[in-house]
Amino acid sequence: MEQSVNEAWKRLLDEARRELPEATVRTWLEPSEPIALDDGRLILGAPDQFAAEWNESKHASLLARVAERVLGRPTTVVFRVQEDRQRRPQMDFFVPSRESAATAIATNIGTTPLNERYSFQTFVIGKSNELAAAAAHAVAEAPGKTYNPLFIYGATGLGKTHLMQAIAHVVLQKNPETRLQYFGAEQFINDVIESIHARTMSEFRRRYRNDVDLLLVDDVHFLEGKEMTQEEFFHTFNALFEAHKQIVLTSDRPPKEIPGLEDRLISRFEWGMVADIGHPDLEHRIAILRKKAEQDHLELTIPDDVHFLEGKEMTQEEFFHTFNALFEAHKQIVLTSDRPPKEIPGLEDRLISRFEWGMVADIGHPDLEHRIAILRKKAEQDHLELTIPDDVLRFIAEHIRSSVRELEGCIIKLLLFASLKNREVTIELAREALSDKIRQGEEGAGYSSSGSAPSIDRVQEVVARRWGVTPEGLRSKARTKTLTVPRQVAMYLARDMLQMQLVEIGQAFGGRDHSTVIHSVDKVERQMMRDRTFKERVEMARQELSAL
């Protein structure tokens, strides 16, 4: 029986190669082992639960069709996790065995610690991330052989780091002796600077090029414009790639859209697989919340961005009954949105009334004093009071208005710049270090003497009026030319005047992806260079907003 099962599986694989890419067969089907062929069922053992579920959903029906042709009778193909794999204690990433955990720590001293919760088992797959998830799993099963490098990009908080660490968990589980280097690009930048100052570049190169089997680098877009660091990263990449060591990179945008990144790095980042992770749709987000609640036994329900319920009648019906069940059971419900309940178009009145049962609170952009307080708190937490004078904190707060995250990022960049230049932190140094965030002439006529910036709503209002459309149209999903051009102009002004993050701008314009915002800003800038009339029209809108 065992021989006939093996023979049947071999014949099925040969036939499957006629309908599936060779890489798919090697990555997903070949690692499976035939277990039994009985009563019209072929049972296959997959390496892990992730592979079993993936093969079941993607390949089982095709294999069943092929099996009927090869075996001459209807056959159902079923994937199961191999029993010996299920018995391994290290498969539970939430409770790693002491031996494997100790070995991993000893082997990878100096690397950023891995989060035990970031495993393939806890990653929720949807349409927006299935390609990235499949590529990550393939890399984990055969590091250095499939998709090298693997470059994953997407907006903040969509799961890039989760997939990256899931790869590390699987690789370390299979071989605890694997030498792992996992860090953010900013750490690499800092290490380059410190090694140059300490004259220890030979040690730096040994650590990153010779003592590594698996290299994971988060947020490589921070390499932007840093020529010396890019030089070191280029040679590090080459050394590891030529030694067949696996490289995994993440960024908030694809390689070609990272400004100031050398062409030779762009081409290398694209050698293997470039996979994006988009924003999850409503059903995907609900699945993520359910997985989170299941993991943590939550008594608290927190749906984010409920404005995406707009116009989805069936989903609103389910959400209505879910809300009622939790409310009547005295479970806490916390909701977030980019607008108050009554201003969410297409939201049923019964949901609006329930959303307003408790407390409706808004969060606006912080004013100048608030931004200064945020910077002081950051300085206090990081013991930077003696490093960054109060007048410099005020200067940063006056010019950076978009988000708390950007305020904190400015402090990091300023300190790094001061260290590189070996200069004291002053307003002049801050102006130089943060020149990319502070628009030329901003201190003069660009903004009113009060130092206040227009809101995103005001930008949309002014642009809509000047282009003869409505603010609601700019925020809608419509893609007509009459709306597309003013929407792009409004995105450009929001980026240029408010210094908002790409993701924030996208959310303010109907939940669009950050890549759409990048395209819009670039298109407006190019059009302004070609079309003088168009440029004057944009500048008139800017002047009106600046006069507020």
Coordinates of C-alpha atoms in Angstrom, one line a residue:
M1 CA 0.0 0.0 0.0
E2 CA 2.8 2.4 0.9
Q3 CA 4.5 1.9 -2.5
S4 CA 1.2 2.5 -4.4
V5 CA 0.6 5.7 -2.4
N6 CA 4.1 7.0 -3.1
E7 CA 3.7 6.0 -6.8
A8 CA 0.3 7.7 -7.0
W9 CA 1.7 10.9 -5.4
K10 CA 4.7 10.9 -7.8
R11 CA 2.3 10.6 -10.8
L12 CA 0.1 13.4 -9.5
L13 CA 3.1 15.7 -9.1
D14 CA 4.2 15.1 -12.6
E15 CA 0.8 16.0 -13.9
A16 CA 0.5 19.0 -11.6
R17 CA 3.7 20.5 -13.2
R18 CA 1.8 20.8 -16.4
E19 CA -0.7 23.2 -14.8
L20 CA 1.3 24.9 -12.0
P21 CA 4.6 26.9 -12.1
E22 CA 7.6 24.8 -11.1
A23 CA 8.4 27.2 -8.2
T24 CA 4.9 26.5 -6.8
V25 CA 5.3 22.7 -7.0
R26 CA 8.7 22.8 -5.4
T27 CA 7.7 25.2 -2.6
W28 CA 4.3 23.9 -1.7
L29 CA 3.7 20.4 -3.0
E30 CA 7.0 18.6 -3.0
P31 CA 7.5 19.0 0.8
S32 CA 4.2 17.2 1.4
E33 CA 4.4 13.4 1.9
P34 CA 1.8 10.8 0.9
I35 CA 0.2 9.1 4.0
A36 CA -2.7 7.0 2.7
L37 CA -4.8 6.3 -0.4
D38 CA -8.1 4.7 0.6
D39 CA -11.8 4.9 -0.2
G40 CA -11.3 7.6 -2.8
R41 CA -9.2 9.8 -0.6
L42 CA -5.5 10.7 -0.9
I43 CA -4.2 12.0 2.4
L44 CA -1.0 14.1 2.3
G45 CA 1.2 15.2 5.2
A46 CA 2.2 18.9 5.1
P47 CA 5.2 20.3 7.1
D48 CA 3.0 22.6 9.2
Q49 CA -0.5 24.0 9.7
F50 CA 0.2 27.0 7.5
A51 CA 1.2 24.8 4.6
A52 CA -1.7 22.5 5.2
E53 CA -4.3 25.3 5.1
W54 CA -2.6 27.0 2.1
N55 CA -2.5 23.8 0.0
E56 CA -6.0 22.9 1.0
S57 CA -7.4 26.2 -0.2
K58 CA -5.1 26.8 -3.2
H59 CA -4.2 23.3 -4.7
A60 CA -6.5 20.6 -3.3
S61 CA -9.3 21.1 -6.0
L62 CA -6.7 21.1 -8.8
L63 CA -5.0 18.0 -7.5
A64 CA -8.4 16.2 -7.1
R65 CA -9.1 17.0 -10.8
V66 CA -5.7 15.7 -11.8
A67 CA -6.1 12.6 -9.6
E68 CA -9.3 11.6 -11.3
R69 CA -7.5 11.7 -14.6
V70 CA -4.3 9.9 -13.4
L71 CA -5.9 7.3 -11.1
G72 CA -9.0 6.7 -13.2
R73 CA -11.5 7.3 -10.4
P74 CA -12.8 10.3 -8.4
T75 CA -10.3 11.1 -5.6
T76 CA -10.5 13.7 -2.9
V77 CA -7.1 15.2 -1.8
V78 CA -6.8 16.1 1.8
F79 CA -3.8 17.9 3.5
R80 CA -2.9 17.3 7.2
V81 CA 0.0 18.3 9.4
Q82 CA 2.4 15.4 9.7
E83 CA 2.0 13.7 13.1
D84 CA 5.7 13.9 14.1
R85 CA 5.6 17.7 13.4
Q86 CA 2.5 18.1 15.7
R87 CA 4.3 16.3 18.6
R88 CA 7.3 18.7 18.5
P89 CA 7.1 21.1 21.5
Q90 CA 8.8 23.9 19.7
M91 CA 5.9 24.1 17.2
D92 CA 4.1 26.1 19.9
F93 CA 5.7 29.5 19.4
F94 CA 3.9 30.9 22.5
V95 CA 5.7 28.4 24.8
P96 CA 9.1 27.7 23.2
S97 CA 11.1 24.9 24.7
R98 CA 13.8 26.1 27.1
E99 CA 16.6 24.3 25.2
S100 CA 15.7 25.9 21.8
A101 CA 15.1 29.3 23.3
A102 CA 18.4 29.2 25.2
T103 CA 20.3 28.1 22.1
A104 CA 18.7 30.8 19.9
I105 CA 19.6 33.5 22.5
A106 CA 23.2 32.3 22.8
T107 CA 23.6 32.1 19.0
N108 CA 22.2 35.5 18.2
I109 CA 23.6 37.8 20.9
G110 CA 23.3 41.5 19.8
T111 CA 20.3 41.0 17.5
T112 CA 16.9 42.6 18.2
P113 CA 14.8 40.1 20.2
L114 CA 12.1 38.3 18.4
N115 CA 8.4 38.5 19.5
E116 CA 7.2 35.0 20.2
R117 CA 3.7 36.0 19.1
Y118 CA 4.8 36.8 15.6
S119 CA 4.4 33.4 14.0
F120 CA 2.7 32.1 10.9
Q121 CA 0.1 30.5 13.1
T122 CA -1.0 33.9 14.4
F123 CA -0.9 35.7 11.0
V124 CA -4.3 36.2 9.5
I125 CA -4.3 35.8 5.7
G126 CA -6.5 37.9 3.4
K127 CA -6.5 39.1 -0.2
S128 CA -4.3 42.1 0.8
N129 CA -1.4 39.9 2.1
E130 CA -1.7 36.4 0.7
L131 CA 1.2 36.8 -1.8
A132 CA 3.5 38.2 0.9
A133 CA 2.5 35.4 3.3
A134 CA 3.1 32.7 0.7
A135 CA 6.5 34.1 -0.2
A136 CA 7.5 34.4 3.5
H137 CA 6.5 30.8 4.1
A138 CA 8.5 29.6 1.1
V139 CA 11.5 31.5 2.3
A140 CA 11.2 30.0 5.8
E141 CA 11.0 26.5 4.3
A142 CA 14.1 26.9 2.1
P143 CA 16.2 29.9 3.2
G144 CA 18.7 31.2 0.6
K145 CA 17.1 29.1 -2.2
T146 CA 13.7 30.6 -2.9
Y147 CA 13.0 34.3 -3.3
N148 CA 16.4 35.8 -2.2
P149 CA 16.1 38.6 -1.3
L150 CA 12.5 38.8 -0.1
F151 CA 11.4 42.4 -0.1
I152 CA 8.0 43.1 1.7
Y153 CA 6.5 46.6 1.5
G154 CA 3.4 48.3 2.8
A155 CA 2.1 50.9 5.2
T156 CA 2.8 50.9 8.9
G157 CA 1.0 48.3 11.0
L158 CA -0.1 45.9 8.2
G159 CA 2.1 42.9 9.2
K160 CA 5.5 43.3 7.6
T161 CA 7.4 42.8 10.8
H162 CA 5.1 39.9 11.8
L163 CA 6.0 38.0 8.6
M164 CA 9.7 38.8 8.9
Q165 CA 9.8 37.4 12.4
A166 CA 7.7 34.4 11.5
I167 CA 10.4 33.5 9.0
A168 CA 13.0 33.7 11.8
H169 CA 11.0 31.5 14.1
V170 CA 10.6 28.7 11.6
V171 CA 14.3 28.8 10.6
L172 CA 15.4 28.8 14.2
Q173 CA 13.0 26.0 15.0
K174 CA 14.5 23.9 12.2
N175 CA 18.1 24.8 13.0
P176 CA 18.7 26.5 16.4
E177 CA 22.3 27.1 15.4
T178 CA 21.3 29.5 12.6
R179 CA 23.1 32.8 13.1
L180 CA 20.5 35.5 12.9
Q181 CA 20.9 39.3 12.5
Y182 CA 17.6 41.1 12.9
F183 CA 17.5 44.9 13.2
G184 CA 16.0 48.1 11.9
A185 CA 17.8 50.1 9.2
E186 CA 18.3 52.9 11.7
Q187 CA 20.4 50.6 13.9
F188 CA 22.6 49.7 10.8
I189 CA 23.0 53.5 10.2
N190 CA 24.0 54.1 13.8
D191 CA 26.4 51.1 13.8
V192 CA 28.1 52.5 10.7
I193 CA 28.6 55.9 12.3
E194 CA 29.8 54.5 15.6
S195 CA 32.2 52.1 13.9
I196 CA 33.7 54.9 11.8
H197 CA 34.2 57.0 14.9
A198 CA 35.7 54.1 16.9
R199 CA 37.7 52.9 14.0
T200 CA 36.3 49.4 14.3
M201 CA 34.9 49.0 10.7
S202 CA 36.7 45.6 10.3
E203 CA 34.7 44.2 13.3
F204 CA 31.6 45.8 11.9
R205 CA 32.1 44.1 8.6
R206 CA 32.9 40.7 10.1
R207 CA 29.7 40.9 12.3
Y208 CA 27.4 41.8 9.4
R209 CA 29.0 39.8 6.5
N210 CA 30.7 36.7 7.9
D211 CA 28.7 35.8 11.1
V212 CA 25.3 35.8 9.5
D213 CA 23.1 33.0 8.1
L214 CA 19.8 35.0 8.0
L215 CA 19.7 38.7 7.7
L216 CA 16.4 40.5 8.5
V217 CA 16.3 44.3 8.0
D218 CA 13.2 46.4 8.9
D219 CA 12.4 49.8 7.3
V220 CA 15.2 49.9 4.7
H221 CA 13.6 53.2 3.4
F222 CA 15.6 54.9 6.2
L223 CA 18.7 54.3 4.0
E224 CA 17.4 57.1 1.8
G225 CA 20.1 59.6 0.9
K226 CA 22.8 58.2 3.2
E227 CA 25.6 57.5 0.8
M228 CA 28.2 56.0 3.2
T229 CA 25.7 53.7 4.8
Q230 CA 24.4 52.6 1.4
E231 CA 27.9 51.8 0.4
E232 CA 28.4 49.5 3.4
F233 CA 24.9 48.0 2.9
F234 CA 25.7 47.3 -0.8
H235 CA 28.8 45.3 0.1
T236 CA 27.1 43.5 3.0
F237 CA 24.2 42.5 0.7
N238 CA 26.6 41.2 -2.0
A239 CA 28.7 39.2 0.5
L240 CA 25.6 37.5 2.0
F241 CA 23.9 36.9 -1.3
E242 CA 27.0 35.3 -2.9
A243 CA 27.3 33.0 0.1
H244 CA 23.6 32.0 -0.4
K245 CA 22.5 33.5 2.9
Q246 CA 18.8 34.5 3.1
I247 CA 18.1 38.3 3.1
V248 CA 14.6 39.7 4.1
L249 CA 13.9 43.4 3.9
T250 CA 10.8 45.5 4.7
S251 CA 9.9 49.1 3.7
D252 CA 6.9 51.4 3.5
R253 CA 7.2 51.5 -0.3
P254 CA 8.7 49.5 -3.2
P255 CA 12.4 49.8 -4.0
K256 CA 12.0 52.1 -7.0
E257 CA 9.9 54.6 -5.0
I258 CA 12.5 55.1 -2.2
P259 CA 14.0 58.5 -3.0
G260 CA 17.8 58.8 -2.7
L261 CA 18.3 55.0 -3.0
E262 CA 21.2 54.1 -5.4
D263 CA 20.2 52.2 -8.5
R264 CA 22.6 49.3 -7.7
L265 CA 20.7 48.8 -4.4
I266 CA 17.3 49.1 -6.1
S267 CA 18.3 46.4 -8.7
R268 CA 19.5 44.1 -5.9
F269 CA 16.4 44.6 -3.8
E270 CA 14.3 43.5 -6.8
W271 CA 16.4 40.4 -7.6
G272 CA 14.2 38.0 -5.7
M273 CA 10.5 38.6 -4.7
V274 CA 9.0 42.0 -4.1
A275 CA 5.6 41.5 -2.4
D276 CA 3.3 44.2 -1.1
I277 CA 0.8 44.1 1.8
G278 CA -2.2 46.3 1.3
H279 CA -4.8 47.6 3.7
P280 CA -7.1 44.7 4.8
D281 CA -10.8 44.9 3.8
L282 CA -13.5 44.9 6.4
E283 CA -13.9 41.1 6.6
H284 CA -10.2 40.7 6.9
R285 CA -10.0 43.3 9.7
I286 CA -12.8 41.5 11.6
A287 CA -10.9 38.2 11.2
I288 CA -7.8 39.9 12.6
L289 CA -9.8 41.1 15.6
R290 CA -11.3 37.7 16.2
K291 CA -7.8 36.1 16.1
K292 CA -6.6 38.7 18.6
A293 CA -9.6 38.1 20.9
E294 CA -9.0 34.3 20.6
Q295 CA -5.3 34.6 21.5
D296 CA -5.7 37.0 24.5
H297 CA -9.2 35.8 25.7
L298 CA -10.3 39.4 25.4
E299 CA -13.3 40.9 27.2
L300 CA -12.8 44.1 25.2
T301 CA -13.9 44.6 21.6
I302 CA -12.0 47.4 19.7
P303 CA -13.0 47.7 16.0
D304 CA -10.8 50.3 14.2
D305 CA -11.9 52.5 11.3
V306 CA -15.6 51.7 11.5
H307 CA -16.2 54.3 8.7
F308 CA -15.2 51.4 6.3
L309 CA -18.6 49.9 7.1
E310 CA -20.0 52.6 4.7
G311 CA -22.5 51.1 2.3
K312 CA -21.9 47.5 3.2
E313 CA -25.4 46.3 4.1
M314 CA -24.7 42.7 4.9
T315 CA -21.7 43.5 7.0
Q316 CA -23.6 46.2 8.9
E317 CA -26.3 43.7 9.6
E318 CA -23.8 41.4 11.2
F319 CA -22.1 44.2 13.1
F320 CA -25.4 45.4 14.4
H321 CA -26.2 42.0 16.0
T322 CA -22.6 41.6 17.2
F323 CA -22.8 45.1 18.9
N324 CA -26.1 44.2 20.6
A325 CA -24.8 40.9 21.9
L326 CA -21.7 42.4 23.4
F327 CA -23.5 45.4 24.8
E328 CA -26.2 43.3 26.5
A329 CA -23.5 41.1 28.0
H330 CA -21.9 44.2 29.5
K331 CA -18.7 43.8 27.4
Q332 CA -16.7 47.0 26.7
I333 CA -16.8 48.3 23.1
V334 CA -14.4 50.9 21.7
L335 CA -14.7 52.2 18.2
T336 CA -12.6 54.5 16.1
S337 CA -13.3 56.5 12.9
D338 CA -12.0 59.4 10.9
R339 CA -15.3 61.2 11.5
P340 CA -18.3 61.3 13.9
P341 CA -21.1 58.7 13.5
K342 CA -23.6 61.0 11.9
E343 CA -21.1 62.0 9.2
I344 CA -20.3 58.4 8.0
P345 CA -22.2 58.2 4.7
G346 CA -24.2 55.0 4.1
L347 CA -24.2 54.0 7.8
E348 CA -27.6 52.8 9.0
D349 CA -29.4 54.9 11.5
R350 CA -29.7 52.0 14.0
L351 CA -25.9 51.8 14.1
I352 CA -25.4 55.6 14.3
S353 CA -27.7 55.6 17.4
R354 CA -25.8 52.8 19.0
F355 CA -22.4 54.3 18.3
E356 CA -23.7 57.4 20.2
W357 CA -25.1 55.6 23.2
G358 CA -22.0 56.1 25.2
M359 CA -19.2 58.7 24.8
V360 CA -18.2 60.2 21.4
A361 CA -14.8 62.0 21.7
D362 CA -12.7 63.6 19.0
I363 CA -8.9 64.0 18.7
G364 CA -7.6 66.9 16.8
H365 CA -4.1 67.9 15.6
P366 CA -2.0 69.1 18.6
D367 CA -1.5 72.8 18.8
L368 CA 1.9 74.4 19.3
E369 CA 2.0 74.1 23.1
H370 CA 0.8 70.5 22.9
R371 CA 3.5 69.6 20.5
I372 CA 6.1 71.2 22.7
A373 CA 4.8 69.2 25.7
I374 CA 5.0 66.0 23.6
L375 CA 8.6 66.7 22.7
R376 CA 9.5 67.5 26.3
K377 CA 7.9 64.2 27.4
K378 CA 9.9 62.3 24.7
A379 CA 13.1 64.1 25.9
E380 CA 12.3 63.2 29.5
Q381 CA 11.6 59.5 28.7
D382 CA 14.9 59.2 26.8
H383 CA 16.9 61.3 29.3
L384 CA 17.6 63.9 26.6
E385 CA 16.9 67.1 28.7
L386 CA 20.5 68.1 28.7
T387 CA 21.1 67.2 25.1
I388 CA 18.3 69.1 23.4
P389 CA 17.7 72.7 24.6
D390 CA 14.2 73.9 25.2
D391 CA 14.4 76.5 22.4
V392 CA 15.2 73.7 19.9
L393 CA 12.2 71.7 21.1
R394 CA 10.0 74.7 20.5
F395 CA 11.6 75.2 17.0
I396 CA 10.7 71.6 16.1
A397 CA 7.2 71.9 17.4
E398 CA 6.6 75.1 15.5
H399 CA 7.5 73.5 12.2
I400 CA 6.4 69.9 12.4
R401 CA 2.6 69.7 12.7
S402 CA 1.5 66.3 11.2
S403 CA 1.8 63.6 13.9
V404 CA 3.4 62.6 17.2
R405 CA 5.4 59.9 15.4
E406 CA 7.0 62.5 13.1
L407 CA 7.9 64.7 16.1
E408 CA 9.7 61.8 17.7
G409 CA 11.4 60.9 14.5
C410 CA 12.8 64.4 14.2
I411 CA 14.5 64.1 17.6
I412 CA 16.2 60.8 16.5
K413 CA 17.3 62.4 13.2
L414 CA 18.6 65.6 14.9
L415 CA 20.7 63.6 17.4
L416 CA 22.1 61.4 14.7
F417 CA 23.0 64.5 12.6
A418 CA 24.6 66.2 15.6
S419 CA 26.7 63.1 16.3
L420 CA 27.7 62.8 12.7
K421 CA 28.7 66.5 12.5
N422 CA 30.2 66.5 16.0
R423 CA 28.3 69.7 16.8
E424 CA 26.1 70.9 19.7
V425 CA 22.3 70.8 19.2
T426 CA 21.2 74.3 18.3
I427 CA 18.3 75.8 16.3
E428 CA 20.7 76.3 13.4
L429 CA 21.7 72.7 13.5
A430 CA 18.0 71.6 13.7
R431 CA 17.2 73.8 10.7
E432 CA 20.0 72.1 8.8
A433 CA 19.2 68.5 9.9
L434 CA 15.5 68.8 9.3
S435 CA 15.6 70.8 6.1
D436 CA 13.6 68.2 4.3
K437 CA 10.7 68.7 6.7
I438 CA 10.9 72.4 7.0
R439 CA 9.7 74.2 3.8
Q440 CA 11.9 77.0 2.6
G441 CA 10.4 80.4 3.4
E442 CA 8.0 78.8 5.9
E443 CA 9.1 81.2 8.7
G444 CA 8.1 84.2 6.5
A445 CA 4.9 84.6 4.5
G446 CA 4.3 80.9 4.3
Y447 CA 2.4 80.8 7.5
S448 CA 0.6 83.3 9.7
S449 CA 2.3 84.9 12.6
S450 CA 0.3 82.8 15.0
G451 CA 2.1 79.7 13.7
S452 CA -1.1 77.7 13.2
A453 CA -1.5 75.5 10.1
P454 CA -4.7 74.8 8.2
S455 CA -6.5 71.6 8.9
I456 CA -6.8 68.8 6.3
D457 CA -10.5 69.6 6.2
R458 CA -9.7 73.2 5.3
V459 CA -7.3 72.1 2.6
Q460 CA -10.0 70.0 1.0
E461 CA -12.6 72.8 1.3
V462 CA -10.3 75.4 -0.4
V463 CA -9.2 73.1 -3.2
A464 CA -12.7 71.8 -3.8
R465 CA -14.1 75.4 -4.1
R466 CA -11.4 76.5 -6.5
W467 CA -11.8 73.5 -8.7
G468 CA -15.6 73.5 -8.6
V469 CA -16.2 70.3 -6.8
T470 CA -17.2 69.3 -3.3
P471 CA -15.0 68.2 -0.3
E472 CA -17.2 65.0 -0.1
G473 CA -16.2 64.3 -3.7
L474 CA -12.5 64.5 -2.9
R475 CA -13.0 62.0 -0.1
S476 CA -15.2 59.7 -2.2
K477 CA -14.1 56.6 -4.1
A478 CA -15.0 58.2 -7.5
R479 CA -12.2 58.4 -10.1
T480 CA -13.6 60.8 -12.6
K481 CA -11.2 63.4 -14.1
T482 CA -13.1 66.3 -12.6
L483 CA -12.3 64.8 -9.1
T484 CA -8.9 63.2 -9.7
V485 CA -7.0 66.4 -10.4
P486 CA -8.3 68.5 -7.5
R487 CA -7.9 65.4 -5.2
Q488 CA -4.2 65.1 -6.3
V489 CA -3.7 68.8 -5.7
A490 CA -5.2 68.6 -2.2
M491 CA -3.0 65.6 -1.4
Y492 CA 0.0 67.6 -2.6
L493 CA -0.8 70.6 -0.4
A494 CA -1.5 68.3 2.6
R495 CA 1.9 66.7 2.2
D496 CA 3.7 70.0 1.5
M497 CA 2.0 72.4 4.0
L498 CA 0.9 70.0 6.8
Q499 CA 3.8 67.6 6.6
M500 CA 1.3 64.7 7.0
Q501 CA 2.3 61.1 6.8
L502 CA 1.4 59.4 3.5
V503 CA -0.9 56.9 5.3
E504 CA -2.7 59.8 7.1
I505 CA -3.3 61.6 3.8
G506 CA -4.6 58.4 2.2
Q507 CA -7.0 57.9 5.1
A508 CA -8.3 61.5 4.8
F509 CA -9.1 60.9 1.1
G510 CA -11.4 57.8 1.3
G511 CA -8.9 55.3 2.7
R512 CA -6.5 55.3 -0.3
D513 CA -3.2 53.5 -0.3
H514 CA 0.0 55.4 0.5
S515 CA 1.3 54.6 -3.0
T516 CA -1.6 56.5 -4.4
V517 CA -0.6 59.5 -2.4
I518 CA 3.1 59.2 -3.6
H519 CA 1.9 59.1 -7.2
S520 CA -0.4 62.1 -6.7
V521 CA 2.2 64.3 -5.1
D522 CA 4.8 63.4 -7.8
K523 CA 2.2 64.0 -10.6
V524 CA 1.3 67.5 -9.2
E525 CA 5.0 68.4 -8.9
R526 CA 5.7 67.4 -12.5
Q527 CA 2.6 69.2 -13.8
M528 CA 3.6 72.4 -12.0
M529 CA 7.0 72.3 -13.7
R530 CA 5.4 71.9 -17.1
D531 CA 2.2 74.0 -16.8
R532 CA 2.6 77.6 -15.6
T533 CA -1.1 78.2 -15.4
F534 CA -1.6 75.0 -13.3
K535 CA 1.2 76.1 -11.0
E536 CA -0.3 79.5 -10.5
R537 CA -3.6 77.9 -9.7
V538 CA -2.0 75.7 -7.0
E539 CA -0.1 78.6 -5.6
M540 CA -3.3 80.6 -5.3
A541 CA -4.8 77.8 -3.2
R542 CA -1.6 77.7 -1.1
Q543 CA -1.7 81.5 -0.5
E544 CA -5.4 81.3 0.6
L545 CA -4.5 78.5 3.1
S546 CA -1.4 80.3 4.3
A547 CA -3.4 83.5 5.0
L548 CA -5.6 81.7 7.6

